[in-house]
Amino acid sequence: METCRAKITYIYHSGFAVKTGNYLLIFDYYGGAGNKELRQENFRLISREIKDANNVAVFVSHSHSDHFDNDIFKFEQLAHNTLYIFSSDVKISNKKNNYYFVSPNEELKIENLHVKTFGSTDEGVSYMVIADNINVFHAGDLNWWYWYYESTPEELVEYERDYKAVIQDIESETRDKNIKIDIAFFPVDSRLKDYYHFGGEYFISKLKPEYFIPMHFGYDYNITEEFFLKFKDIFTDTKILTINSRGQSFVIK
């Protein structure tokens, strides 16, 4: 029988829970805006994951409201051992011993959890997290934000340059340390229209993750299927997953 290396649960937007042997990693939890029923349902989803976990690590990539939700502070009531890793742009007045703050290009080791941060093309950081020999990358708002229909030619050049510079940093890290990204969460955002795939396509071509999981699409689940169909026969060494509902889980063997 194959061993389960990790279980991934999609919560909402860019929010995921990743269960490894000893950890539950929660990335960019977001309950939703202005919809009480949605927020309650999303909190029930994440609560089920937390209650089964011994060690919980909560990651916040930046301060935007769709990536940083105050409900995460309730997680401590559900698990005995909970720690929080925030991007340094997140402002919190009541800091605790289990709160850690990071900027781009920093490393953090907490017991058996290894965290490496990289830059973003928006606010905050992107995360590479190694737990139980599983290497998880969460992009936060790192993307090739190619806003073609509302940008000048100079801005489009800048978007490309900034994005590829961060990817080069990640590529250098994986090469120098001889590590591979097992699971990558990355924006596939239909608001970019014809150019929604630029960031993900380039990411896979350079970093070749074992699994690529779209995020930052709101309710537009169809865009994950569109991305899969576009690249499944091109990037045959990467398993591109599709998402069709909140609470959907994937087992990584």
C-alpha positions in Angstrom: 0.0 0.0 0.0 1.3 3.5 -0.9 2.0 5.8 2.0 0.0 9.1 2.1 2.6 11.8 2.1 0.1 14.7 2.5 -3.5 15.6 2.3 -4.5 18.9 0.8 -7.9 20.5 1.5 -9.1 23.6 -0.4 -10.9 26.1 1.7 -11.5 29.2 -0.4 -9.8 31.5 -2.8 -6.1 31.1 -1.8 -6.7 29.3 1.4 -5.5 25.7 1.8 -4.8 23.2 4.6 -1.9 20.7 4.1 -1.8 17.8 6.5 1.6 16.1 6.7 2.8 13.4 9.1 3.2 15.8 12.1 1.8 19.2 10.9 -1.2 20.9 9.6 -0.1 23.8 7.4 -2.7 26.5 6.8 -2.1 29.1 4.1 -3.9 32.4 3.6 -7.1 31.4 5.2 -10.0 33.6 4.1 -13.6 33.1 5.2 -15.1 35.4 2.6 -16.4 39.0 2.5 -19.8 40.1 3.6 -21.5 36.7 3.6 -22.1 35.3 7.0 -23.2 31.9 5.8 -20.1 31.5 3.6 -17.8 32.6 6.5 -19.4 30.1 8.9 -19.2 27.3 6.4 -15.5 28.0 5.6 -14.7 28.1 9.3 -16.4 24.7 9.8 -14.3 23.3 7.0 -11.0 24.5 8.5 -12.1 23.6 12.1 -12.5 19.9 11.0 -8.9 19.9 9.8 -7.5 21.6 12.9 -9.2 19.4 15.4 -7.4 16.3 14.0 -4.0 18.0 14.1 -1.2 17.9 16.7 0.8 20.8 15.4 -0.7 23.7 13.5 1.3 26.3 11.5 -0.7 29.2 10.1 0.9 31.3 7.3 -0.2 34.7 6.2 1.5 36.0 3.0 0.4 39.6 3.3 -2.1 42.0 4.7 -4.7 42.1 2.0 -8.1 41.1 3.4 -8.5 38.1 1.0 -5.3 36.6 2.4 -5.4 37.7 6.1 -8.6 37.0 8.1 -8.9 37.7 11.8 -10.7 34.4 12.3 -7.3 32.7 12.2 -6.8 33.8 15.8 -9.6 31.5 16.8 -7.5 28.5 15.6 -5.5 28.6 18.9 -8.7 27.5 20.7 -9.0 24.4 18.6 -5.4 23.1 18.7 -2.9 22.8 21.6 0.2 23.7 19.6 -0.5 26.5 17.1 2.1 28.9 15.7 1.6 31.8 13.3 4.0 33.1 10.6 3.1 36.5 9.3 4.5 38.7 6.5 6.1 41.8 8.1 3.5 44.0 6.5 0.8 42.5 8.7 0.2 44.8 11.6 -0.8 43.1 14.9 -0.9 45.0 18.2 -1.1 42.1 20.6 2.0 40.0 19.7 2.5 36.6 21.4 5.5 34.2 21.7 4.0 32.0 19.0 3.8 34.8 16.4 6.7 35.1 13.9 7.2 37.9 11.4 9.1 37.5 8.2 10.2 39.6 5.2 11.3 38.4 1.7 14.5 36.2 1.5 14.6 35.1 5.1 14.8 31.6 6.7 13.0 30.5 9.8 13.4 27.1 11.6 10.9 26.2 14.3 11.4 22.7 15.6 11.1 20.5 12.5 9.5 23.1 10.4 11.7 24.9 7.8 10.4 28.1 6.3 12.0 30.1 3.5 10.5 33.3 2.2 10.8 34.9 -1.2 9.5 38.1 -2.7 6.1 38.9 -4.2 4.9 41.0 -7.1 2.3 42.6 -4.9 2.5 42.8 -1.1 4.3 40.6 1.4 6.0 37.3 0.7 5.7 33.9 -0.9 6.5 30.9 1.2 8.5 27.7 0.8 7.8 25.4 3.7 9.4 22.0 4.3 7.6 19.7 6.8 8.0 16.0 7.1 10.1 15.9 3.9 7.3 17.6 1.9 8.2 20.8 0.2 5.2 23.2 -0.2 5.3 26.5 -2.0 2.5 29.0 -1.6 2.8 32.0 -3.9 0.6 34.5 -1.9 0.1 37.2 -4.5 3.3 36.4 -6.4 2.2 36.2 -10.0 3.0 37.6 -13.5 0.2 40.2 -13.2 0.0 41.0 -16.9 -2.8 43.6 -16.9 -2.6 44.0 -20.6 -5.9 45.9 -21.1 -5.2 48.6 -18.5 -1.4 49.0 -18.5 1.2 50.9 -20.5 3.9 49.0 -22.5 6.4 50.2 -19.9 4.3 48.7 -17.1 4.0 45.4 -18.9 7.8 45.2 -19.2 8.0 46.0 -15.5 5.5 43.2 -14.5 7.5 40.7 -16.4 10.9 41.7 -15.1 9.7 41.8 -11.4 8.1 38.4 -11.7 10.9 36.6 -13.4 13.4 38.0 -10.8 11.6 36.3 -8.0 11.3 33.1 -9.9 15.0 33.2 -10.5 15.6 33.5 -6.7 13.4 30.5 -6.1 15.1 28.6 -8.9 18.5 29.3 -7.4 17.4 28.1 -4.0 16.1 24.8 -5.3 19.2 24.3 -7.4 21.7 25.2 -4.8 20.1 23.1 -2.1 19.1 20.3 -4.6 15.5 20.4 -3.5 12.3 20.0 -5.5 8.9 21.6 -4.9 6.4 18.9 -4.2 3.3 21.0 -4.0 2.8 24.5 -5.5 -0.2 26.7 -4.9 -0.2 29.5 -7.5 -2.6 32.2 -8.7 -4.7 31.4 -11.8 -6.8 34.5 -12.0 -9.4 34.9 -14.8 -9.3 38.7 -14.3 -6.2 38.7 -16.4 -8.3 37.5 -19.3 -6.2 36.1 -22.2 -3.1 36.3 -20.0 -4.4 34.4 -16.9 -1.9 31.6 -17.6 1.3 33.5 -18.0 2.5 33.2 -14.4 1.6 29.6 -13.8 3.0 28.5 -17.2 6.4 30.2 -16.5 6.4 28.9 -12.9 6.0 25.2 -14.0 8.5 25.6 -16.9 11.2 26.8 -14.5 10.5 25.0 -11.2 8.8 21.8 -12.3 6.8 21.1 -9.2 5.4 17.6 -8.7 1.9 19.1 -8.2 0.5 22.4 -9.3 -2.7 23.6 -7.7 -4.4 26.8 -8.9 -5.7 29.4 -6.5 -6.9 33.0 -6.3 -9.8 32.4 -8.6 -12.8 33.1 -6.2 -15.7 31.1 -7.5 -14.4 30.7 -11.1 -13.7 27.0 -10.9 -13.8 26.7 -14.6 -10.5 28.5 -14.9 -8.7 25.7 -13.1 -10.0 23.2 -15.7 -9.1 25.6 -18.5 -5.5 25.8 -17.2 -5.3 22.0 -16.8 -6.5 21.4 -20.4 -4.1 24.0 -21.8 -1.0 22.5 -20.2 -1.6 18.8 -19.3 0.1 17.5 -22.4 2.9 20.1 -22.3 4.1 19.8 -18.7 3.8 16.0 -18.4 6.1 15.8 -15.3 3.8 18.1 -13.3 0.4 17.0 -12.1 -1.9 19.9 -12.6 -5.0 19.6 -10.3 -8.4 21.2 -10.8 -10.7 22.5 -8.1 -14.5 22.4 -8.3 -15.7 23.0 -4.7 -14.8 24.3 -1.3 -13.7 21.5 1.0 -12.3 19.4 -1.9 -9.4 17.2 -0.8 -6.5 15.6 -2.6 -4.2 12.9 -1.3 -0.6 13.1 -2.2 1.0 9.6 -2.3 
